[in-house]
Coordinates of C-alpha atoms in Angstrom, one line a residue:
M1 CA 169.2 38.2 92.8
L2 CA 169.1 39.4 89.2
S3 CA 165.9 37.6 88.1
F4 CA 162.6 39.5 88.1
T5 CA 159.4 37.8 87.4
R6 CA 156.7 39.6 85.4
W7 CA 154.5 40.2 88.4
K8 CA 157.4 41.5 90.5
A9 CA 158.4 43.9 87.8
T10 CA 154.8 45.1 87.5
L11 CA 154.5 45.7 91.2
I12 CA 157.7 47.8 91.2
L13 CA 156.5 50.0 88.3
V14 CA 152.9 50.3 89.8
A15 CA 154.4 51.4 93.2
V16 CA 156.6 54.1 91.5
F17 CA 153.7 55.3 89.2
A18 CA 151.2 55.4 92.1
T19 CA 153.4 57.5 94.3
M20 CA 154.2 59.8 91.4
M21 CA 150.5 60.4 90.9
L22 CA 150.1 61.1 94.7
A23 CA 152.9 63.7 94.6
A24 CA 151.8 65.4 91.4
P25 CA 149.1 67.7 92.9
N26 CA 151.8 69.4 94.9
I27 CA 153.2 71.0 91.7
M28 CA 149.9 71.4 89.8
P29 CA 147.9 74.6 89.5
Q30 CA 144.9 74.6 91.8
S31 CA 142.5 74.8 88.9
W32 CA 143.9 71.4 87.7
V33 CA 143.8 69.9 91.1
D34 CA 140.1 70.8 91.4
K35 CA 139.3 68.8 88.3
L36 CA 140.9 65.6 89.8
P37 CA 138.8 62.9 91.6
R38 CA 138.6 63.6 95.3
A39 CA 140.8 60.6 96.1
M40 CA 143.6 62.0 94.0
R41 CA 143.6 65.5 95.5
T42 CA 146.5 64.6 97.9
H43 CA 148.9 67.2 98.9
M44 CA 151.2 68.3 101.7
T45 CA 150.4 71.3 103.8
L46 CA 153.1 73.9 104.6
G47 CA 153.8 74.2 108.3
L48 CA 153.8 77.3 110.5
D49 CA 157.5 78.1 109.7
L50 CA 156.9 77.9 105.9
Q51 CA 153.7 79.8 105.4
G52 CA 153.5 81.9 108.6
G53 CA 150.8 81.8 111.2
V54 CA 150.2 81.9 114.9
H55 CA 151.8 79.8 117.7
L56 CA 150.1 79.8 121.1
M57 CA 150.8 78.0 124.3
L58 CA 147.6 77.7 126.4
Q59 CA 147.3 76.8 130.0
V60 CA 144.2 75.3 131.6
D61 CA 143.2 77.2 134.8
S62 CA 143.8 74.3 137.2
D63 CA 142.5 76.4 140.2
E64 CA 139.2 76.8 138.4
V65 CA 139.1 73.0 137.7
R66 CA 139.7 72.4 141.4
R67 CA 137.1 74.9 142.4
S68 CA 134.5 73.4 140.1
M69 CA 135.4 69.9 141.4
L70 CA 134.8 71.0 145.0
E71 CA 131.5 72.7 144.1
N72 CA 130.2 69.5 142.4
L73 CA 131.4 67.6 145.5
R74 CA 129.4 69.9 147.7
D75 CA 126.3 69.3 145.6
D76 CA 126.8 65.6 145.8
V77 CA 127.2 65.7 149.6
R78 CA 124.1 67.8 149.9
R79 CA 122.1 65.4 147.6
V80 CA 123.3 62.3 149.4
L81 CA 122.3 63.6 152.8
R82 CA 119.0 65.0 151.6
D83 CA 118.1 61.7 149.9
N84 CA 118.6 59.9 153.3
R85 CA 116.6 62.6 155.1
L86 CA 119.6 63.7 157.2
Q87 CA 119.5 67.3 158.3
V88 CA 122.6 69.5 157.9
Q89 CA 123.7 72.2 160.3
N90 CA 126.8 73.5 158.4
L91 CA 128.2 72.7 155.0
G92 CA 131.2 74.5 153.6
F93 CA 134.7 74.3 152.1
Q94 CA 138.0 73.9 154.0
G95 CA 141.1 73.8 151.7
N96 CA 140.5 70.9 149.2
S97 CA 137.7 69.5 151.4
V98 CA 134.0 69.8 151.9
V99 CA 133.2 69.7 155.6
V100 CA 129.6 68.9 156.8
R101 CA 128.1 68.9 160.2
L102 CA 124.8 67.3 161.0
R103 CA 122.1 68.6 163.3
E104 CA 121.9 67.0 166.7
G105 CA 120.1 63.7 166.9
Q106 CA 120.9 62.7 163.2
N107 CA 122.1 59.2 162.4
A108 CA 125.9 59.8 162.0
D109 CA 126.7 56.1 161.1
L110 CA 124.2 56.2 158.2
A111 CA 125.7 59.5 157.0
L112 CA 129.2 58.1 157.1
T113 CA 128.1 55.0 155.2
E114 CA 126.3 57.0 152.5
L115 CA 129.1 59.6 152.1
R116 CA 131.6 56.8 151.6
K117 CA 129.7 55.9 148.4
I118 CA 130.7 59.2 146.8
P119 CA 134.5 58.5 146.0
Q120 CA 135.1 56.9 142.6
L121 CA 138.0 54.7 141.5
I122 CA 140.3 56.9 139.3
G123 CA 140.2 55.3 135.8
G124 CA 137.0 53.4 136.5
A125 CA 136.8 49.6 136.3
F126 CA 140.1 49.5 134.4
S127 CA 142.0 51.4 137.0
T128 CA 145.6 50.2 137.6
S129 CA 146.4 52.6 140.4
G130 CA 143.7 51.6 142.9
Q131 CA 143.4 55.3 143.9
Y132 CA 140.2 57.1 144.6
D133 CA 139.3 60.7 143.8
F134 CA 138.1 61.6 147.3
D135 CA 138.7 60.5 150.9
V136 CA 135.9 60.4 153.5
S137 CA 136.6 60.7 157.2
R138 CA 134.8 61.6 160.4
Q139 CA 136.3 64.2 162.8
G140 CA 134.2 64.4 166.0
D141 CA 130.7 65.5 165.0
S142 CA 131.8 66.6 161.5
F143 CA 132.5 64.7 158.3
V144 CA 135.3 65.6 155.9
V145 CA 135.2 64.6 152.2
A146 CA 138.6 65.6 150.8
A147 CA 139.8 65.7 147.2
T148 CA 143.0 63.5 146.9
E149 CA 146.0 64.8 144.9
A150 CA 145.6 61.9 142.5
G151 CA 141.9 62.9 142.1
I152 CA 142.8 66.6 141.4
R153 CA 145.5 65.6 138.8
D154 CA 143.1 63.3 137.1
K155 CA 140.5 66.0 136.9
V156 CA 143.0 68.5 135.5
S157 CA 144.2 65.9 133.0
R158 CA 140.6 65.2 131.8
A159 CA 140.0 69.0 131.6
V160 CA 143.0 69.3 129.2
T161 CA 141.7 66.5 127.1
Q162 CA 138.2 68.0 126.8
S163 CA 139.8 71.4 126.1
I164 CA 141.8 70.0 123.2
E165 CA 138.6 68.7 121.6
V166 CA 136.8 71.9 122.1
V167 CA 139.7 74.0 120.7
R168 CA 139.9 71.6 117.7
R169 CA 136.1 72.1 117.0
R170 CA 136.5 75.9 117.3
I171 CA 139.5 76.0 114.9
D172 CA 137.7 73.7 112.5
Q173 CA 134.8 76.1 112.5
L174 CA 137.2 78.9 111.4
G175 CA 137.9 76.8 108.3
T176 CA 141.6 76.5 109.1
T177 CA 143.3 73.4 107.7
E178 CA 146.0 71.3 109.4
P179 CA 146.2 73.1 112.8
V180 CA 148.6 71.5 115.3
I181 CA 146.9 70.9 118.7
Q182 CA 148.9 68.9 121.2
R183 CA 149.0 68.4 125.0
Q184 CA 152.2 69.8 126.6
G185 CA 153.0 68.6 130.1
I186 CA 150.3 68.4 132.7
D187 CA 148.1 71.4 132.0
R188 CA 149.2 73.1 128.8
I189 CA 148.1 72.9 125.1
L190 CA 150.2 73.8 122.1
L191 CA 148.3 75.4 119.3
Q192 CA 149.8 76.2 115.9
V193 CA 147.6 77.6 113.2
P194 CA 149.4 77.9 109.8
G195 CA 148.1 80.6 107.6
E196 CA 146.2 82.5 110.4
R197 CA 146.7 86.3 109.9
D198 CA 144.6 87.5 112.9
P199 CA 146.1 86.4 116.2
Q200 CA 143.8 88.6 118.2
R201 CA 140.6 87.0 116.7
L202 CA 142.1 83.6 117.3
K203 CA 142.8 84.4 121.0
T204 CA 139.2 85.8 121.4
I205 CA 137.7 82.6 119.9
I206 CA 140.0 80.3 121.9
G207 CA 140.0 82.2 125.2
Q208 CA 136.3 82.4 125.8
T209 CA 134.8 79.6 127.9
A210 CA 131.4 79.9 126.2
K211 CA 129.4 78.4 129.1
L212 CA 125.8 79.2 128.2
E213 CA 123.0 78.8 130.8
F214 CA 119.3 79.7 130.9
R215 CA 118.1 80.6 134.4
M216 CA 115.1 82.3 135.9
V217 CA 115.4 85.9 137.2
D218 CA 114.6 86.0 141.0
Q219 CA 111.8 88.5 141.5
S220 CA 111.5 88.0 145.3
V221 CA 113.8 90.9 145.8
T222 CA 114.9 93.8 143.5
A223 CA 118.6 94.1 142.4
E224 CA 118.9 97.2 144.6
Q225 CA 117.7 95.4 147.7
A226 CA 120.0 92.5 147.0
L227 CA 123.0 94.8 146.5
S228 CA 122.3 96.7 149.7
G229 CA 121.9 93.4 151.7
R230 CA 122.3 89.9 150.6
P231 CA 120.6 88.0 147.7
P232 CA 118.4 85.0 148.6
A233 CA 120.4 81.8 149.4
D234 CA 119.4 80.2 146.1
S235 CA 120.2 83.2 144.0
V236 CA 123.2 85.3 142.9
I237 CA 123.8 88.8 141.5
L238 CA 125.0 88.8 137.9
Y239 CA 125.6 91.8 135.6
E240 CA 124.7 92.7 132.0
E241 CA 127.4 94.8 130.4
V242 CA 126.3 97.7 128.2
K243 CA 129.0 98.6 125.7
E244 CA 129.8 101.4 123.3
G245 CA 132.2 99.9 120.9
N246 CA 134.5 97.7 123.0
R247 CA 134.1 99.9 126.1
V248 CA 131.8 98.9 128.9
V249 CA 129.8 102.0 129.9
Q250 CA 127.3 100.5 132.3
Q251 CA 126.7 97.3 134.3
V252 CA 123.1 96.4 134.9
P253 CA 122.6 94.0 138.0
Y254 CA 120.2 91.1 138.0
V255 CA 119.2 88.7 140.8
I256 CA 119.5 85.3 139.1
Q257 CA 118.4 81.9 140.5
R258 CA 121.3 79.4 140.8
R259 CA 119.3 76.6 139.3
V260 CA 120.0 76.1 135.7
I261 CA 117.0 75.4 133.5
V262 CA 118.9 74.4 130.4
S263 CA 122.6 74.6 129.6
G264 CA 124.5 75.1 126.4
E265 CA 125.5 71.4 126.5
E266 CA 122.0 70.6 125.1
L267 CA 122.4 72.9 122.1
V268 CA 122.6 71.1 118.7
D269 CA 122.9 74.2 116.5
A270 CA 123.4 77.9 116.7
Q271 CA 123.5 80.4 113.8
A272 CA 124.0 84.1 113.5
A273 CA 121.1 85.9 111.8
F274 CA 119.7 89.4 111.3
N275 CA 116.3 90.1 112.9
A276 CA 114.7 92.5 110.4
Q277 CA 111.8 93.4 112.8
Q278 CA 114.1 94.6 115.5
A279 CA 116.9 95.6 113.1
E280 CA 119.6 93.8 115.1
W281 CA 121.9 90.9 114.9
V282 CA 120.8 87.8 116.9
V283 CA 121.8 84.2 117.4
N284 CA 119.2 81.5 116.6
F285 CA 119.7 78.3 118.5
R286 CA 118.1 74.8 118.7
F287 CA 118.1 72.3 121.6
N288 CA 118.2 68.6 121.4
S289 CA 115.0 66.7 122.5
S290 CA 115.9 66.7 126.2
G291 CA 116.8 70.4 126.2
G292 CA 113.7 71.2 124.2
R293 CA 111.5 69.5 126.7
K294 CA 113.1 71.3 129.7
F295 CA 112.9 74.6 127.9
A296 CA 109.2 74.0 126.9
Q297 CA 108.3 73.1 130.5
A298 CA 110.1 76.1 132.0
T299 CA 108.6 78.6 129.6
T300 CA 105.1 77.1 130.1
E301 CA 105.3 77.3 133.8
N302 CA 106.8 80.9 133.9
V303 CA 104.7 82.9 131.4
N304 CA 105.1 86.7 132.0
R305 CA 108.2 86.1 134.1
P306 CA 111.7 87.1 133.0
F307 CA 114.4 84.6 132.4
A308 CA 118.1 85.3 131.9
I309 CA 120.4 84.1 129.1
I310 CA 123.9 83.9 130.8
L311 CA 127.2 83.5 129.0
D312 CA 130.3 82.9 131.2
N313 CA 128.5 84.3 134.3
K314 CA 127.4 87.5 132.4
V315 CA 123.8 88.3 131.5
V316 CA 123.5 88.5 127.8
S317 CA 119.8 89.5 128.0
A318 CA 116.8 88.9 130.3
P319 CA 113.6 88.9 128.2
V320 CA 110.1 88.2 129.6
I321 CA 108.4 85.0 128.5
R322 CA 105.3 86.1 126.6
E323 CA 104.1 82.6 125.7
P324 CA 105.4 79.0 126.0
I325 CA 108.2 78.2 123.6
L326 CA 107.5 74.6 122.6
G327 CA 109.5 74.1 119.4
G328 CA 112.9 73.5 121.1
S329 CA 114.4 76.6 119.5
G330 CA 114.8 80.2 120.3
Q331 CA 116.8 83.4 119.8
I332 CA 119.5 85.2 121.7
S333 CA 119.6 89.0 121.4
G334 CA 121.9 91.4 123.1
R335 CA 123.4 94.3 121.3
F336 CA 125.4 92.1 118.9
T337 CA 127.3 93.1 115.9
A338 CA 127.6 90.9 112.8
E339 CA 131.0 89.7 113.9
S340 CA 130.1 89.2 117.6
S341 CA 127.0 87.2 116.7
A342 CA 128.9 85.0 114.3
N343 CA 131.6 84.4 116.9
L344 CA 129.0 83.6 119.6
A345 CA 127.3 81.1 117.3
L346 CA 130.6 79.5 116.5
L347 CA 131.5 79.2 120.2
L348 CA 128.1 77.7 121.0
R349 CA 128.3 75.1 118.2
A350 CA 131.8 74.1 119.4
G351 CA 130.8 73.7 123.0
A352 CA 132.1 75.2 126.3
L353 CA 135.5 74.8 127.7
P354 CA 135.6 72.9 131.0
A355 CA 137.9 75.7 132.4
P356 CA 139.3 79.0 131.2
L357 CA 142.5 78.9 129.0
T358 CA 145.3 81.4 129.5
V359 CA 147.7 82.3 126.7
V360 CA 151.2 81.9 128.3
E361 CA 153.2 82.1 125.1
E362 CA 152.5 83.7 121.8
R363 CA 154.5 83.9 118.6
T364 CA 153.4 85.1 115.2
V365 CA 155.4 84.1 112.1
G366 CA 154.9 86.5 109.2
A367 CA 154.1 85.2 105.7
S368 CA 157.2 86.9 104.2
L369 CA 159.4 85.1 106.8
G370 CA 157.7 81.9 105.8
Q371 CA 158.3 82.5 102.1
D372 CA 162.0 83.3 102.9
S373 CA 162.2 80.0 104.7
I374 CA 160.7 78.1 101.7
T375 CA 163.1 79.9 99.3
S376 CA 166.2 79.2 101.4
G377 CA 165.3 75.6 102.2
T378 CA 164.4 74.8 98.6
R379 CA 167.6 76.4 97.3
A380 CA 169.7 74.5 99.8
A381 CA 168.0 71.2 98.9
I382 CA 168.4 71.7 95.1
I383 CA 172.0 72.8 95.3
G384 CA 172.9 69.9 97.6
S385 CA 171.1 67.4 95.5
I386 CA 172.7 68.6 92.3
F387 CA 176.2 68.3 93.7
V388 CA 175.4 64.8 95.0
L389 CA 174.1 63.7 91.6
I390 CA 177.1 65.2 89.7
Y391 CA 179.6 63.5 92.1
I392 CA 177.9 60.1 91.9
F393 CA 177.8 60.2 88.0
A394 CA 181.4 61.3 87.9
T395 CA 182.5 58.5 90.2
Y396 CA 180.5 55.5 88.9
G397 CA 179.6 56.5 85.3
L398 CA 176.6 54.6 84.0
F399 CA 175.9 53.0 87.4
G400 CA 176.0 56.5 88.8
L401 CA 173.3 57.4 86.3
F402 CA 171.2 54.5 87.6
A403 CA 171.8 55.7 91.2
N404 CA 170.7 59.2 90.3
I405 CA 167.5 58.0 88.7
A406 CA 166.8 56.0 91.8
V407 CA 167.5 59.0 94.0
I408 CA 165.1 61.2 92.0
V409 CA 162.4 58.4 92.2
N410 CA 163.1 58.1 95.9
V411 CA 162.4 61.8 96.6
V412 CA 159.2 61.6 94.4
M413 CA 158.0 58.5 96.3
M414 CA 158.7 60.3 99.6
F415 CA 156.6 63.3 98.5
G416 CA 153.9 60.9 97.4
L417 CA 153.7 59.1 100.7
L418 CA 153.8 62.4 102.7
S419 CA 150.9 63.7 100.5
L420 CA 149.0 60.4 101.0
I421 CA 149.0 60.9 104.8
G422 CA 148.4 64.6 104.5
A423 CA 151.6 65.5 106.3
T424 CA 152.6 69.0 107.2
L425 CA 156.0 70.0 105.7
T426 CA 158.2 72.1 107.9
L427 CA 161.8 73.2 107.8
P428 CA 163.0 70.2 109.8
G429 CA 161.0 68.1 107.3
I430 CA 163.0 69.6 104.4
A431 CA 166.2 68.8 106.3
G432 CA 164.9 65.2 106.6
I433 CA 164.4 65.1 102.8
V434 CA 167.9 66.4 102.1
L435 CA 169.3 63.8 104.6
T436 CA 167.4 61.1 102.8
V437 CA 169.1 62.0 99.5
G438 CA 172.4 61.5 101.1
M439 CA 171.4 58.2 102.7
A440 CA 170.0 56.9 99.3
V441 CA 173.3 57.6 97.7
D442 CA 175.1 55.9 100.5
S443 CA 173.2 52.7 99.9
N444 CA 174.1 52.8 96.2
V445 CA 177.8 53.5 97.0
L446 CA 177.9 50.4 99.2
I447 CA 176.4 48.3 96.3
F448 CA 178.7 49.7 93.7
E449 CA 181.9 49.3 95.8
R450 CA 180.9 45.6 96.4
I451 CA 180.5 45.2 92.6
R452 CA 184.0 46.7 92.0
E453 CA 185.5 44.2 94.5
E454 CA 183.8 41.4 92.6
V455 CA 185.1 42.7 89.3
R456 CA 188.7 42.9 90.7
S457 CA 188.5 39.3 91.8
G458 CA 187.9 38.3 88.2
R459 CA 184.3 37.3 88.2
S460 CA 182.0 37.7 85.2
V461 CA 179.7 40.7 84.7
I462 CA 176.5 39.0 85.9
A463 CA 178.3 37.3 88.8
S464 CA 180.0 40.6 89.9
I465 CA 176.7 42.5 89.8
D466 CA 174.8 39.8 91.5
G467 CA 177.5 39.4 94.2
G468 CA 177.6 43.2 94.7
F469 CA 173.8 43.4 95.4
T470 CA 173.8 40.3 97.6
K471 CA 176.7 41.1 99.8
A472 CA 175.7 44.8 100.3
M473 CA 172.1 43.8 101.2
G474 CA 172.9 42.9 104.9
T475 CA 174.9 46.1 105.5
I476 CA 172.1 48.3 104.0
M477 CA 169.4 46.6 105.9
D478 CA 171.3 46.8 109.2
A479 CA 172.1 50.5 108.8
N480 CA 168.6 51.5 107.7
I481 CA 166.7 49.4 110.3
T482 CA 168.7 51.0 113.2
Q483 CA 168.0 54.4 111.8
L484 CA 164.3 53.5 111.4
I485 CA 164.2 52.5 115.1
T486 CA 165.6 55.9 116.0
C487 CA 163.0 57.6 113.9
V488 CA 160.2 55.7 115.6
I489 CA 161.4 56.7 119.0
L490 CA 161.8 60.3 118.0
F491 CA 158.3 60.3 116.5
Y492 CA 156.6 59.0 119.6
L493 CA 158.6 60.9 122.2
G494 CA 159.3 64.1 120.2
T495 CA 156.9 67.0 119.6
G496 CA 156.5 69.6 116.9
P497 CA 159.5 70.0 114.6
V498 CA 161.2 66.9 116.0
K499 CA 158.2 64.8 115.1
G500 CA 158.1 66.3 111.6
F501 CA 161.7 65.5 111.1
A502 CA 161.3 61.9 112.4
L503 CA 158.3 61.3 110.1
T504 CA 160.1 62.6 107.0
L505 CA 163.3 60.8 107.7
G506 CA 161.4 57.5 108.5
L507 CA 159.5 57.6 105.3
G508 CA 162.7 58.4 103.5
I509 CA 164.4 55.4 104.9
I510 CA 161.6 53.1 103.7
T511 CA 161.7 54.5 100.2
T512 CA 165.5 54.4 100.2
M513 CA 165.5 50.7 101.0
F514 CA 163.0 50.2 98.1
T515 CA 164.8 52.2 95.5
A516 CA 168.4 51.1 96.5
I517 CA 167.6 47.4 96.8
T518 CA 164.8 46.9 94.3
F519 CA 164.5 49.8 91.8
T520 CA 168.2 50.3 91.1
R521 CA 168.6 46.6 90.7
Y522 CA 165.7 46.5 88.3
L523 CA 167.3 49.2 86.2
V524 CA 170.6 47.3 86.0
V525 CA 168.7 44.1 85.0
I526 CA 167.0 46.0 82.1
W527 CA 170.4 47.3 81.0
L528 CA 171.9 43.8 81.2
R529 CA 169.1 42.3 79.1
L530 CA 169.2 45.0 76.5
F531 CA 172.9 45.4 76.0
K532 CA 174.5 42.2 77.2
P533 CA 177.7 44.0 78.2
A534 CA 181.1 42.2 78.2
R535 CA 182.4 44.3 81.2
V536 CA 181.1 46.4 84.1
P537 CA 181.5 50.1 83.1
M538 CA 182.8 51.6 86.4

């Protein structure tokens, strides 16, 4: 146990030195850190409770998801029947179902066969449930295509997953580092943005669906005629809001065709810009190749006709097409300010949410409260650690000094590993560090007490130290492995602060086993080789 080969000693020193280098940027001035190679700019990020910020609980509008699901189902039913030249008498919604009735004399058996091709297995080819998203049945002369409960749950779940990705892209566009974005339950998303000082702007950015569409304006009727009667079947009335400041002073109605020419999903870039000729803020956009072709074809076929740019079912502007737009890019104007054009460009780049998000819980942690937390936590950690170090040195003398050096190395290694993975340090994380200090000392106490027992039994110095480390090994391993298992369970099942605590404590257990079993023993071996003591000083 007390023999160290050259390569083993080298590995121990390299591991300690490497983690020290990883931890060093946390205490360096930023100007020094900027001069380091990129790979060495590792550091921990302070969590929401330490540097302040915004905590939001968002809820996906499951009713909107269900409504969108049924509208798509209705379009699929209409398409299937039209492709098979089956004429429809009625097509509408009933609860979570689409009900269709064919005209007299149509082939009902063919319709049922084709409609039964619409349902899809939930989870695709790798489905384990065997459940479908829709049920198809025939009731008299009508056909009912109903959304199943499993299908609706799956759709809401996928909407939450998509929303998390969109929210993450929007937050990244804000330049915020280390946000926490996690699924909570079936239809909620936890969002924590450390360092954010403007919760209202954050809610504005997150809360907007940003569904962009380009559609033609229907000129078969005027807006006044459509308002007094009914708009054409393939059109709908949408409004453009005229604002003074944040107040809407007028709503201008437009009759807009339902058919979408190009959607925001085919945008590849959007940037805010100032149009010097019109002296107004605009958003320049660019389509991908598919969107560019559709946009070019639509503008070529509709010269001198107005088309509408629609954002979240509101008309942004409805310019007239003066000439074909063939380059796959264009410009959105609409009484923007510098801030609103920048926000719209950000939203378009990040993509649209599959359904609206509602803020159901909001908390703002001030920077001063975060600083107080840092001060209190750091003070508690330092005071606790100093008392532990003094007690160990007073109890075990020189061996206590070895243990104290190992504890300090242990904490530095833990900071190095946390920096390497870019972990976020929170108050529970600081608690995990303090607890690790106690555990590291506990391992050394076990070893030293074993050595004392060996000394009392009359064994030599080397035999006593070797016996102490060997006999304590099993107990230390058992205790730390059981705690490590608990940390793994907490990390995978816990959320937020619990997860941070489990991560810090888990890494602390790993570094504790390294320093207690290996590093402390290496220090003792060096001491034995240098001084060749006649007795154990404890």
